Every structure is written in structure tokens, then in C-alpha cells.
mmCIF file of C-alpha atoms and ligand atoms in Angstrom:
data_model
loop_
_atom_site.group_PDB
_atom_site.id
_atom_site.type_symbol
_atom_site.label_atom_id
_atom_site.label_comp_id
_atom_site.label_asym_id
_atom_site.label_seq_id
_atom_site.Cartn_x
_atom_site.Cartn_y
_atom_site.Cartn_z
ATOM 1 C CA MET K 987 -13.388 -21.320 0.931
ATOM 2 C CA ALA K 988 -16.239 -20.683 -1.533
ATOM 3 C CA LYS K 989 -15.614 -19.890 -5.165
ATOM 4 C CA ILE K 990 -17.100 -16.428 -5.693
ATOM 5 C CA ILE K 991 -19.421 -16.246 -8.690
ATOM 6 C CA ASP K 992 -18.660 -13.029 -10.555
ATOM 7 C CA GLY K 993 -22.022 -11.790 -11.793
ATOM 8 C CA LYS K 994 -20.479 -8.712 -13.405
ATOM 9 C CA LYS K 995 -18.133 -10.801 -15.530
ATOM 10 C CA ILE K 996 -20.782 -13.344 -16.548
ATOM 11 C CA SER K 997 -23.183 -10.513 -17.287
ATOM 12 C CA ALA K 998 -20.606 -8.771 -19.496
ATOM 13 C CA GLU K 999 -20.051 -12.024 -21.430
ATOM 14 C CA ILE K 1000 -23.774 -12.431 -22.066
ATOM 15 C CA ARG K 1001 -24.130 -8.767 -23.083
ATOM 16 C CA GLN K 1002 -21.407 -9.307 -25.687
ATOM 17 C CA GLU K 1003 -23.362 -12.260 -27.066
ATOM 18 C CA ILE K 1004 -26.520 -10.131 -27.106
ATOM 19 C CA ALA K 1005 -24.695 -7.299 -28.918
ATOM 20 C CA GLN K 1006 -23.636 -9.816 -31.588
ATOM 21 C CA ASP K 1007 -27.221 -11.037 -31.971
ATOM 22 C CA VAL K 1008 -28.411 -7.438 -32.293
ATOM 23 C CA ARG K 1009 -25.793 -6.736 -34.965
ATOM 24 C CA ARG K 1010 -26.962 -9.779 -36.929
ATOM 25 C CA MET K 1011 -30.577 -8.672 -36.608
ATOM 26 C CA LYS K 1012 -29.743 -5.158 -37.772
ATOM 27 C CA GLU K 1013 -28.078 -6.602 -40.866
ATOM 28 C CA ALA K 1014 -31.398 -8.316 -41.561
ATOM 29 C CA GLY K 1015 -33.199 -4.990 -41.107
ATOM 30 C CA ILE K 1016 -34.569 -5.453 -37.574
ATOM 31 C CA VAL K 1017 -33.725 -3.186 -34.664
ATOM 32 C CA PRO K 1018 -34.968 -4.631 -31.355
ATOM 33 C CA GLY K 1019 -36.854 -1.944 -29.418
ATOM 34 C CA LEU K 1020 -37.746 -1.624 -25.735
ATOM 35 C CA ALA K 1021 -40.118 0.943 -24.220
ATOM 36 C CA VAL K 1022 -39.856 1.637 -20.511
ATOM 37 C CA ILE K 1023 -42.655 3.565 -18.836
ATOM 38 C CA ILE K 1024 -42.055 5.286 -15.532
ATOM 39 C CA VAL K 1025 -44.803 7.037 -13.611
ATOM 40 C CA GLY K 1026 -43.767 9.541 -10.938
ATOM 41 C CA GLU K 1027 -40.474 10.578 -9.442
ATOM 42 C CA ASP K 1028 -39.375 7.680 -7.194
ATOM 43 C CA PRO K 1029 -35.569 8.182 -7.066
ATOM 44 C CA ALA K 1030 -34.672 4.450 -7.017
ATOM 45 C CA SER K 1031 -36.972 3.809 -9.991
ATOM 46 C CA GLN K 1032 -35.390 6.727 -11.872
ATOM 47 C CA ILE K 1033 -31.972 5.111 -11.437
ATOM 48 C CA TYR K 1034 -33.216 1.661 -12.525
ATOM 49 C CA VAL K 1035 -34.848 3.116 -15.622
ATOM 50 C CA ARG K 1036 -31.762 5.119 -16.546
ATOM 51 C CA ASN K 1037 -29.602 1.998 -16.169
ATOM 52 C CA LYS K 1038 -31.953 0.011 -18.380
ATOM 53 C CA GLY K 1039 -31.801 2.672 -21.107
ATOM 54 C CA ARG K 1040 -28.011 2.797 -20.931
ATOM 55 C CA ALA K 1041 -27.719 -1.014 -21.059
ATOM 56 C CA CYS K 1042 -29.921 -1.080 -24.179
ATOM 57 C CA GLU K 1043 -27.753 1.514 -25.866
ATOM 58 C CA GLU K 1044 -24.581 -0.454 -25.111
ATOM 59 C CA VAL K 1045 -25.825 -3.559 -26.945
ATOM 60 C CA GLY K 1046 -27.512 -1.646 -29.793
ATOM 61 C CA ILE K 1047 -31.144 -2.071 -28.683
ATOM 62 C CA HIS K 1048 -33.346 0.943 -29.416
ATOM 63 C CA SER K 1049 -34.901 2.187 -26.171
ATOM 64 C CA GLU K 1050 -37.530 4.767 -25.356
ATOM 65 C CA ILE K 1051 -38.154 5.988 -21.848
ATOM 66 C CA ILE K 1052 -41.645 7.377 -21.383
ATOM 67 C CA ARG K 1053 -41.881 9.551 -18.293
ATOM 68 C CA LEU K 1054 -45.368 10.230 -16.988
ATOM 69 C CA PRO K 1055 -46.255 12.491 -14.071
ATOM 70 C CA GLU K 1056 -47.206 11.062 -10.642
ATOM 71 C CA GLN K 1057 -50.856 12.154 -11.073
ATOM 72 C CA THR K 1058 -51.308 10.247 -14.384
ATOM 73 C CA VAL K 1059 -54.714 8.540 -14.375
ATOM 74 C CA GLN K 1060 -54.882 4.804 -14.992
ATOM 75 C CA GLN K 1061 -56.755 5.183 -18.282
ATOM 76 C CA ALA K 1062 -54.017 7.409 -19.706
ATOM 77 C CA LEU K 1063 -51.394 4.811 -18.797
ATOM 78 C CA LEU K 1064 -53.487 2.035 -20.367
ATOM 79 C CA SER K 1065 -53.845 4.096 -23.569
ATOM 80 C CA GLN K 1066 -50.098 4.607 -23.667
ATOM 81 C CA ILE K 1067 -49.583 0.831 -23.370
ATOM 82 C CA ALA K 1068 -52.172 0.180 -26.114
ATOM 83 C CA GLU K 1069 -50.233 2.513 -28.412
ATOM 84 C CA LEU K 1070 -46.983 0.678 -27.716
ATOM 85 C CA ASN K 1071 -48.683 -2.709 -28.173
ATOM 86 C CA ALA K 1072 -49.625 -1.611 -31.706
ATOM 87 C CA ARG K 1073 -46.159 -0.381 -32.725
ATOM 88 C CA ASP K 1074 -44.034 -2.688 -34.908
ATOM 89 C CA ASP K 1075 -40.761 -1.075 -33.851
ATOM 90 C CA ILE K 1076 -41.310 -1.737 -30.132
ATOM 91 C CA HIS K 1077 -40.846 -5.392 -29.159
ATOM 92 C CA GLY K 1078 -40.673 -5.115 -25.378
ATOM 93 C CA ILE K 1079 -42.722 -3.011 -22.952
ATOM 94 C CA LEU K 1080 -41.799 -2.615 -19.325
ATOM 95 C CA VAL K 1081 -43.679 -0.607 -16.733
ATOM 96 C CA GLN K 1082 -41.381 0.272 -13.860
ATOM 97 C CA LEU K 1083 -42.859 -0.794 -10.525
ATOM 98 C CA PRO K 1084 -43.991 0.298 -8.019
ATOM 99 C CA LEU K 1085 -46.738 2.453 -9.533
ATOM 100 C CA PRO K 1086 -48.454 5.286 -7.645
ATOM 101 C CA ARG K 1087 -51.134 3.908 -5.316
ATOM 102 C CA HIS K 1088 -54.109 5.147 -7.333
ATOM 103 C CA ILE K 1089 -53.135 2.855 -10.234
ATOM 104 C CA ASP K 1090 -54.007 -0.861 -10.238
ATOM 105 C CA GLU K 1091 -50.747 -2.672 -10.967
ATOM 106 C CA GLY K 1092 -52.523 -5.883 -12.026
ATOM 107 C CA ALA K 1093 -54.639 -4.063 -14.632
ATOM 108 C CA VAL K 1094 -51.554 -2.355 -16.044
ATOM 109 C CA ILE K 1095 -49.544 -5.579 -16.339
ATOM 110 C CA ALA K 1096 -52.548 -7.292 -17.936
ATOM 111 C CA ALA K 1097 -52.738 -4.526 -20.559
ATOM 112 C CA ILE K 1098 -49.251 -5.291 -21.922
ATOM 113 C CA SER K 1099 -49.389 -7.669 -24.881
ATOM 114 C CA PRO K 1100 -48.005 -11.041 -23.659
ATOM 115 C CA ASP K 1101 -45.722 -11.008 -26.727
ATOM 116 C CA LYS K 1102 -44.116 -7.781 -25.467
ATOM 117 C CA ASP K 1103 -44.190 -8.528 -21.726
ATOM 118 C CA VAL K 1104 -40.404 -8.789 -21.330
ATOM 119 C CA ASP K 1105 -40.652 -8.838 -17.524
ATOM 120 C CA ALA K 1106 -42.853 -11.977 -17.829
ATOM 121 C CA PHE K 1107 -45.153 -10.723 -15.074
ATOM 122 C CA SER K 1108 -48.469 -11.154 -16.925
ATOM 123 C CA GLU K 1109 -50.830 -13.993 -16.064
ATOM 124 C CA VAL K 1110 -50.324 -15.509 -19.513
ATOM 125 C CA ASN K 1111 -46.546 -15.593 -19.194
ATOM 126 C CA VAL K 1112 -46.648 -16.773 -15.577
ATOM 127 C CA GLY K 1113 -48.926 -19.619 -16.724
ATOM 128 C CA LYS K 1114 -46.488 -20.499 -19.502
ATOM 129 C CA ILE K 1115 -43.664 -20.738 -16.986
ATOM 130 C CA MET K 1116 -45.736 -23.182 -14.924
ATOM 131 C CA ILE K 1117 -46.318 -25.377 -17.984
ATOM 132 C CA GLY K 1118 -42.719 -25.121 -19.149
ATOM 133 C CA ASN K 1119 -43.683 -23.714 -22.546
ATOM 134 C CA PHE K 1120 -42.166 -20.278 -22.199
ATOM 135 C CA ARG K 1121 -40.671 -17.608 -24.375
ATOM 136 C CA PHE K 1122 -39.685 -15.114 -21.670
ATOM 137 C CA LEU K 1123 -38.512 -15.868 -18.189
ATOM 138 C CA PRO K 1124 -38.730 -13.330 -15.389
ATOM 139 C CA CYS K 1125 -35.392 -11.563 -15.393
ATOM 140 C CA THR K 1126 -34.048 -12.206 -11.888
ATOM 141 C CA PRO K 1127 -34.752 -15.962 -11.658
ATOM 142 C CA ALA K 1128 -33.566 -16.380 -15.261
ATOM 143 C CA GLY K 1129 -30.362 -14.559 -14.287
ATOM 144 C CA VAL K 1130 -29.853 -16.973 -11.386
ATOM 145 C CA MET K 1131 -30.216 -19.960 -13.735
ATOM 146 C CA GLU K 1132 -27.603 -18.458 -16.086
ATOM 147 C CA LEU K 1133 -25.198 -17.918 -13.182
ATOM 148 C CA LEU K 1134 -25.575 -21.580 -12.191
ATOM 149 C CA LYS K 1135 -25.165 -22.796 -15.749
ATOM 150 C CA ARG K 1136 -22.143 -20.655 -16.573
ATOM 151 C CA SER K 1137 -20.474 -21.580 -13.277
ATOM 152 C CA GLY K 1138 -20.795 -25.273 -14.148
ATOM 153 C CA ILE K 1139 -23.202 -25.997 -11.278
ATOM 154 C CA GLU K 1140 -25.350 -29.037 -12.072
ATOM 155 C CA THR K 1141 -29.013 -28.860 -11.143
ATOM 156 C CA GLU K 1142 -30.230 -32.279 -12.259
ATOM 157 C CA GLY K 1143 -31.153 -34.472 -9.321
ATOM 158 C CA LYS K 1144 -29.858 -31.871 -6.844
ATOM 159 C CA ARG K 1145 -31.690 -30.678 -3.752
ATOM 160 C CA ALA K 1146 -32.576 -27.008 -4.228
ATOM 161 C CA VAL K 1147 -34.071 -24.808 -1.542
ATOM 162 C CA VAL K 1148 -35.541 -21.411 -2.402
ATOM 163 C CA VAL K 1149 -36.111 -19.069 0.533
ATOM 164 C CA GLY K 1150 -38.829 -16.529 -0.382
ATOM 165 C CA ARG K 1151 -42.065 -17.026 -2.330
ATOM 166 C CA SER K 1152 -42.707 -13.720 -4.072
ATOM 167 C CA ASN K 1153 -44.271 -13.708 -7.524
ATOM 168 C CA ILE K 1154 -41.263 -12.009 -9.088
ATOM 169 C CA VAL K 1155 -38.461 -14.061 -7.551
ATOM 170 C CA GLY K 1156 -39.174 -17.009 -5.218
ATOM 171 C CA LYS K 1157 -42.051 -18.767 -7.002
ATOM 172 C CA PRO K 1158 -40.715 -18.524 -10.578
ATOM 173 C CA GLN K 1159 -37.238 -19.409 -9.286
ATOM 174 C CA ALA K 1160 -38.558 -22.631 -7.791
ATOM 175 C CA MET K 1161 -40.326 -23.445 -11.053
ATOM 176 C CA LEU K 1162 -37.190 -22.874 -13.149
ATOM 177 C CA LEU K 1163 -35.141 -25.100 -10.847
ATOM 178 C CA LEU K 1164 -37.848 -27.736 -11.130
ATOM 179 C CA HIS K 1165 -37.749 -27.501 -14.941
ATOM 180 C CA ALA K 1166 -33.969 -27.978 -14.617
ATOM 181 C CA ASN K 1167 -34.676 -31.268 -12.802
ATOM 182 C CA ALA K 1168 -33.738 -30.213 -9.280
ATOM 183 C CA THR K 1169 -35.821 -31.426 -6.323
ATOM 184 C CA VAL K 1170 -37.161 -28.176 -4.945
ATOM 185 C CA THR K 1171 -38.370 -26.942 -1.562
ATOM 186 C CA ILE K 1172 -39.815 -23.442 -1.149
ATOM 187 C CA CYS K 1173 -39.466 -21.776 2.262
ATOM 188 C CA HIS K 1174 -41.131 -18.619 3.569
ATOM 189 C CA SER K 1175 -41.814 -16.720 6.766
ATOM 190 C CA ARG K 1176 -44.070 -19.463 8.201
ATOM 191 C CA THR K 1177 -41.634 -22.296 7.469
ATOM 192 C CA ARG K 1178 -40.661 -24.365 10.496
ATOM 193 C CA ASN K 1179 -37.074 -25.612 10.854
ATOM 194 C CA LEU K 1180 -35.787 -23.204 8.229
ATOM 195 C CA ALA K 1181 -32.137 -23.761 9.171
ATOM 196 C CA GLU K 1182 -32.527 -27.528 8.901
ATOM 197 C CA LEU K 1183 -34.152 -27.284 5.465
ATOM 198 C CA CYS K 1184 -31.505 -24.852 4.218
ATOM 199 C CA ARG K 1185 -28.790 -27.257 5.367
ATOM 200 C CA GLU K 1186 -30.225 -29.926 3.056
ATOM 201 C CA ALA K 1187 -29.685 -27.745 -0.019
ATOM 202 C CA ASP K 1188 -27.055 -28.429 -2.660
ATOM 203 C CA ILE K 1189 -28.320 -25.183 -4.229
ATOM 204 C CA LEU K 1190 -29.671 -22.511 -1.895
ATOM 205 C CA VAL K 1191 -31.319 -19.444 -3.448
ATOM 206 C CA VAL K 1192 -32.233 -16.716 -0.985
ATOM 207 C CA ALA K 1193 -34.658 -13.868 -1.800
ATOM 208 C CA ILE K 1194 -36.194 -12.525 1.402
ATOM 209 C CA GLY K 1195 -35.007 -8.953 1.834
ATOM 210 C CA ARG K 1196 -33.315 -9.329 5.256
ATOM 211 C CA ALA K 1197 -29.686 -8.312 5.522
ATOM 212 C CA ASN K 1198 -27.226 -11.117 6.414
ATOM 213 C CA PHE K 1199 -30.040 -13.466 7.493
ATOM 214 C CA ILE K 1200 -28.535 -16.768 6.244
ATOM 215 C CA LYS K 1201 -25.636 -17.763 8.486
ATOM 216 C CA ALA K 1202 -22.868 -20.306 7.976
ATOM 217 C CA GLU K 1203 -24.566 -22.911 10.206
ATOM 218 C CA MET K 1204 -27.597 -22.890 7.842
ATOM 219 C CA VAL K 1205 -25.492 -23.950 4.854
ATOM 220 C CA LYS K 1206 -24.374 -27.428 3.792
ATOM 221 C CA PRO K 1207 -20.608 -27.589 3.237
ATOM 222 C CA GLY K 1208 -19.889 -27.247 -0.482
ATOM 223 C CA ALA K 1209 -23.368 -25.928 -1.396
ATOM 224 C CA ALA K 1210 -23.934 -23.302 -4.109
ATOM 225 C CA VAL K 1211 -25.477 -20.263 -2.407
ATOM 226 C CA ILE K 1212 -27.135 -17.617 -4.572
ATOM 227 C CA ASP K 1213 -27.980 -14.385 -2.782
ATOM 228 C CA VAL K 1214 -30.735 -12.388 -4.503
ATOM 229 C CA GLY K 1215 -31.260 -9.975 -1.588
ATOM 230 C CA MET K 1216 -30.484 -6.283 -1.885
ATOM 231 C CA ASN K 1217 -30.723 -4.474 1.421
ATOM 232 C CA ARG K 1218 -29.641 -0.906 2.062
ATOM 233 C CA LEU K 1219 -27.865 -0.699 5.456
ATOM 234 C CA PRO K 1220 -28.060 2.408 7.671
ATOM 235 C CA ASP K 1221 -24.521 3.371 6.580
ATOM 236 C CA GLY K 1222 -25.732 3.400 2.943
ATOM 237 C CA LYS K 1223 -23.918 0.186 1.953
ATOM 238 C CA LEU K 1224 -25.664 -2.636 0.131
ATOM 239 C CA ALA K 1225 -25.933 -6.062 1.796
ATOM 240 C CA GLY K 1226 -27.373 -9.346 0.627
ATOM 241 C CA ASP K 1227 -29.600 -11.757 2.539
ATOM 242 C CA VAL K 1228 -26.595 -14.005 3.152
ATOM 243 C CA ASP K 1229 -23.868 -13.372 5.724
ATOM 244 C CA PHE K 1230 -21.112 -13.285 3.116
ATOM 245 C CA ALA K 1231 -18.078 -13.524 5.431
ATOM 246 C CA GLY K 1232 -19.407 -16.494 7.413
ATOM 247 C CA VAL K 1233 -21.030 -18.408 4.547
ATOM 248 C CA SER K 1234 -17.994 -18.070 2.264
ATOM 249 C CA GLU K 1235 -16.125 -20.304 4.751
ATOM 250 C CA VAL K 1236 -18.635 -23.140 4.261
ATOM 251 C CA ALA K 1237 -20.221 -22.864 0.799
ATOM 252 C CA GLY K 1238 -18.718 -24.255 -2.405
ATOM 253 C CA TYR K 1239 -19.974 -21.309 -4.479
ATOM 254 C CA LEU K 1240 -21.328 -17.947 -3.406
ATOM 255 C CA THR K 1241 -22.601 -14.818 -5.163
ATOM 256 C CA PRO K 1242 -21.540 -11.437 -3.738
ATOM 257 C CA VAL K 1243 -23.822 -8.420 -3.207
ATOM 258 C CA PRO K 1244 -23.323 -6.193 -5.102
ATOM 259 C CA GLY K 1245 -21.874 -7.857 -8.203
ATOM 260 C CA GLY K 1246 -23.725 -11.188 -8.150
ATOM 261 C CA VAL K 1247 -27.348 -11.556 -9.202
ATOM 262 C CA GLY K 1248 -27.921 -7.779 -9.574
ATOM 263 C CA PRO K 1249 -26.097 -7.250 -12.893
ATOM 264 C CA MET K 1250 -27.838 -10.305 -14.374
ATOM 265 C CA THR K 1251 -31.352 -8.891 -14.037
ATOM 266 C CA ILE K 1252 -30.936 -6.139 -16.657
ATOM 267 C CA THR K 1253 -28.952 -8.520 -18.861
ATOM 268 C CA MET K 1254 -31.876 -10.928 -18.967
ATOM 269 C CA LEU K 1255 -34.198 -8.026 -19.819
ATOM 270 C CA LEU K 1256 -32.000 -7.272 -22.849
ATOM 271 C CA LYS K 1257 -32.098 -10.952 -23.782
ATOM 272 C CA ASN K 1258 -35.900 -11.028 -23.522
ATOM 273 C CA THR K 1259 -36.166 -7.952 -25.748
ATOM 274 C CA VAL K 1260 -34.057 -9.630 -28.439
ATOM 275 C CA THR K 1261 -36.147 -12.805 -28.095
ATOM 276 C CA ALA K 1262 -39.327 -10.736 -28.513
ATOM 277 C CA ALA K 1263 -37.946 -9.050 -31.640
ATOM 278 C CA GLU K 1264 -36.988 -12.447 -33.122
ATOM 279 C CA ALA K 1265 -40.445 -13.807 -32.362
ATOM 280 C CA ALA K 1266 -42.117 -10.772 -33.980
ATOM 281 C CA ARG K 1267 -40.054 -11.339 -37.122
ATOM 282 C CA GLU K 1268 -40.994 -15.030 -37.243
ATOM 283 C CA LYS K 1269 -44.654 -14.122 -36.777
ATOM 284 C CA ARG K 1270 -44.499 -11.606 -39.638
ATOM 285 C CA GLU K 1271 -42.802 -14.117 -41.918
ATOM 286 C CA ARG K 1272 -45.489 -16.715 -41.174
ATOM 287 C CA SER K 1273 -48.375 -14.369 -41.918
HETATM 288 P P1 NDP B 1363 -40.868 -9.841 -1.120
HETATM 289 O O1 NDP B 1363 -40.845 -8.942 0.052
HETATM 290 O O2 NDP B 1363 -41.916 -9.740 -2.143
HETATM 291 O O3 NDP B 1363 -40.844 -11.369 -0.602
HETATM 292 C C1 NDP B 1363 -40.025 -11.762 0.453
HETATM 293 C C2 NDP B 1363 -40.240 -13.229 0.714
HETATM 294 O O4 NDP B 1363 -39.344 -13.618 1.770
HETATM 295 C C3 NDP B 1363 -41.644 -13.578 1.177
HETATM 296 O O5 NDP B 1363 -42.076 -14.743 0.513
HETATM 297 C C4 NDP B 1363 -41.484 -13.811 2.684
HETATM 298 O O6 NDP B 1363 -42.347 -14.805 3.213
HETATM 299 C C5 NDP B 1363 -40.056 -14.321 2.764
HETATM 300 N N1 NDP B 1363 -39.475 -14.051 4.087
HETATM 301 C C6 NDP B 1363 -39.402 -12.852 4.706
HETATM 302 N N2 NDP B 1363 -38.815 -13.000 5.909
HETATM 303 C C7 NDP B 1363 -38.513 -14.319 6.038
HETATM 304 C C8 NDP B 1363 -37.917 -15.098 7.042
HETATM 305 N N3 NDP B 1363 -37.510 -14.544 8.191
HETATM 306 N N4 NDP B 1363 -37.771 -16.419 6.844
HETATM 307 C C9 NDP B 1363 -38.189 -16.991 5.710
HETATM 308 N N5 NDP B 1363 -38.764 -16.301 4.689
HETATM 309 C C10 NDP B 1363 -38.932 -14.975 4.869
HETATM 310 O O7 NDP B 1363 -39.402 -9.674 -1.784
HETATM 311 P P2 NDP B 1363 -38.847 -9.951 -3.278
HETATM 312 O O8 NDP B 1363 -38.952 -11.394 -3.602
HETATM 313 O O9 NDP B 1363 -39.373 -8.941 -4.198
HETATM 314 O O10 NDP B 1363 -37.315 -9.594 -3.035
HETATM 315 C C11 NDP B 1363 -36.507 -10.293 -2.127
HETATM 316 C C12 NDP B 1363 -35.143 -9.650 -2.059
HETATM 317 O O11 NDP B 1363 -34.542 -9.719 -3.331
HETATM 318 C C13 NDP B 1363 -35.159 -8.150 -1.702
HETATM 319 O O12 NDP B 1363 -34.007 -7.876 -0.956
HETATM 320 C C14 NDP B 1363 -35.099 -7.468 -3.041
HETATM 321 O O13 NDP B 1363 -34.518 -6.184 -2.947
HETATM 322 C C15 NDP B 1363 -34.195 -8.422 -3.775
HETATM 323 N N6 NDP B 1363 -34.362 -8.376 -5.243
HETATM 324 C C16 NDP B 1363 -33.228 -8.311 -5.979
HETATM 325 C C17 NDP B 1363 -33.302 -8.275 -7.346
HETATM 326 C C18 NDP B 1363 -32.036 -8.248 -8.122
HETATM 327 O O14 NDP B 1363 -32.048 -7.866 -9.271
HETATM 328 N N7 NDP B 1363 -30.912 -8.647 -7.536
HETATM 329 C C19 NDP B 1363 -34.579 -8.283 -8.059
HETATM 330 C C20 NDP B 1363 -35.727 -8.457 -7.193
HETATM 331 C C21 NDP B 1363 -35.599 -8.484 -5.829
HETATM 332 P P3 NDP B 1363 -43.953 -14.625 3.270
HETATM 333 O O15 NDP B 1363 -44.422 -14.866 1.879
HETATM 334 O O16 NDP B 1363 -44.368 -15.695 4.198
HETATM 335 O O17 NDP B 1363 -44.200 -13.239 3.760
#
């Protein structure tokens, strides 16, 4: 029977550490600040943004939520970002995605100063991840690495398989596992023999967006299975990409949905904001 990795508990531990860091920074006169911009009324985005604001408050990070109407023109959004880029009291800037269709997401991400890009979505930060010289890591894959580390799961020399190749999860996840000395395979919708490849994995990370897709027979006995998927079922319940009941009989470790990777994503955003504030202080002291 798999050991269930409690993402809520690990997340709470890390948030306590972050709160301590923030307290220390405040004593030195620095208050880490995060600005979150939301354009439009998408209900899921509204909830995410509210949760981010609340999480900041809990650890002592100053947060500002900037709500712009659906019909905001791109130039106005870019000006707003330029203003935040110039502010010394804002260390992290996050634009909640998706944006309304008339706005070019790439141009908006590119407008955020790489030093304040706490989602690590910009080309500069993505490039840094590739090279291994990074300050921020994208929140979800970074959260997965923390779950592995804090559960005592070794990555060095292990076979890791990542299912999914999106820019926000699959690709950076594979890169982080590679930096942690795993031997990594990336699978996607055109992969042949997916089940066979998955069965080779000591660490299997799944981020595809298909409820209960990974079954017990696709998992190597004793493997660590990390389920990034979040799928809303017709009855309103949340399901992961992994068939939890079946896979828990075979895997060595397994993350639940909800309560696995999910809570880690915001936690890593808080961590990135603190890192950005530290870096801004160091930069000021050098100049
Ligand atoms: P995308 O839709 O951007 O990417 C999905 C990936 O899965 C693609 O690379 C796709 O392949 C691959 N895929 C789809 N179907 C199959 C299949 N049958 N076999 C193999 N590969 C397949 O999704 P995201 O990466 O953004 O998100 C993935 C999941 O993770 C979603 O459920 C999302 O809600 C969740 N998520 C959870 C977060 C959290 O905080 N817990 C944060 C971000 C995402 P191809 O490229 O060939 O199309």
C-alpha cells in the first residue's frame, strides 16, 4: 500500500519557514510585496487570486490585487506592468492567466521584469532553468521537487518519467528532475507504448489533464507517483490524472488530489516572492 504524500502538511511546514524568513526581513526593514493582476471576471481565476492574496497575508507578505475590466486594452495592461516594474516595494508581479483573447499573453509575460517574474514564465527565466542557473522556478514543478525532497525520495540516478509536455508543468518538471540527476523521459499524446514507459519509472509525474488516466498496471511496484492533474468531474468533485484507488495498491508513494501538489503551487509562489525581495535587497546593497 502506497505511502500517501500529504501536500497540505508539507505546504504548511514550508509556509511556516517562509513566515519566519519574512519576519527576519521585516526586522531588517524589508517587506516582501507581490502584485497580482487579474483581467476580467473568470470565476476560477477570481478564486485563485483571492487564495493567493490570503496566503500572502498569512505569511506576512504585502499583496496587492489589481482588478482590471474584461475590455482592458493590451497597452493599458502593459503600462500597469511597467508601473509595477518600477516600484521598489513590489518584488513579484503575477498576471493571472488566462487573459481575455484580445490580449497577447506572450507580450504581457515578456513585459514583466525577469527579476519580478515570480511565475518564472518569461523567456529569460525559462532559459535560466534550461541552463541550471536559476533564481525562480515555476511554482508547480518546484512544488513537486519539494514534495519529493521532503518525503525522502531520492532522485539521483533514478528513472523519472514525466507525462505531459506543457510549458508550465511538463517541460520544466523534466528539466528540474534532470538537474536533480534523474534519467528523464518525457511522454505526450503522440508517445507510443506509454504504459510500458510509465512502468519503467521509479518516479512518475503526471500532468495531462485527464481524470484517472494512469492505472495500476502502468505503474512499477514501489514507484513514487506524483499526480499534478486537477480535473473537475461532472458531479463537481476534483480528480487527479491518476486512478488513486488502483495505483495506491501498487505505488510506494502517491500524492492525493486534492491535497497533494495543489497546495504546493501557491507555497512556491510565496517562496519566489521572498527570494525576489532578498535579491532586490542584495542588488541595492551592491549598487
Ligand atoms: P496542458 O493541457 O497544457 O498539457 C497537457 C499535456 O498532456 C500535453 O503535453 C499533452 O500532450 C499531454 N497529454 C494529453 N493527453 C495525453 C495522453 N492521452 N497521453 C499522453 N499525454 C497526453 O496541461 P497543463 O500542463 O497545463 O496541466 C496538466 C494538468 O495539471 C491539468 O489537469 C491541470 O489542471 C493541472 N495543473 C495543476 C496545477 C496544480 O497546481 N496542481 C498547476 C497547473 C496545472 P501534447 O503536447 O502531445 O498535446
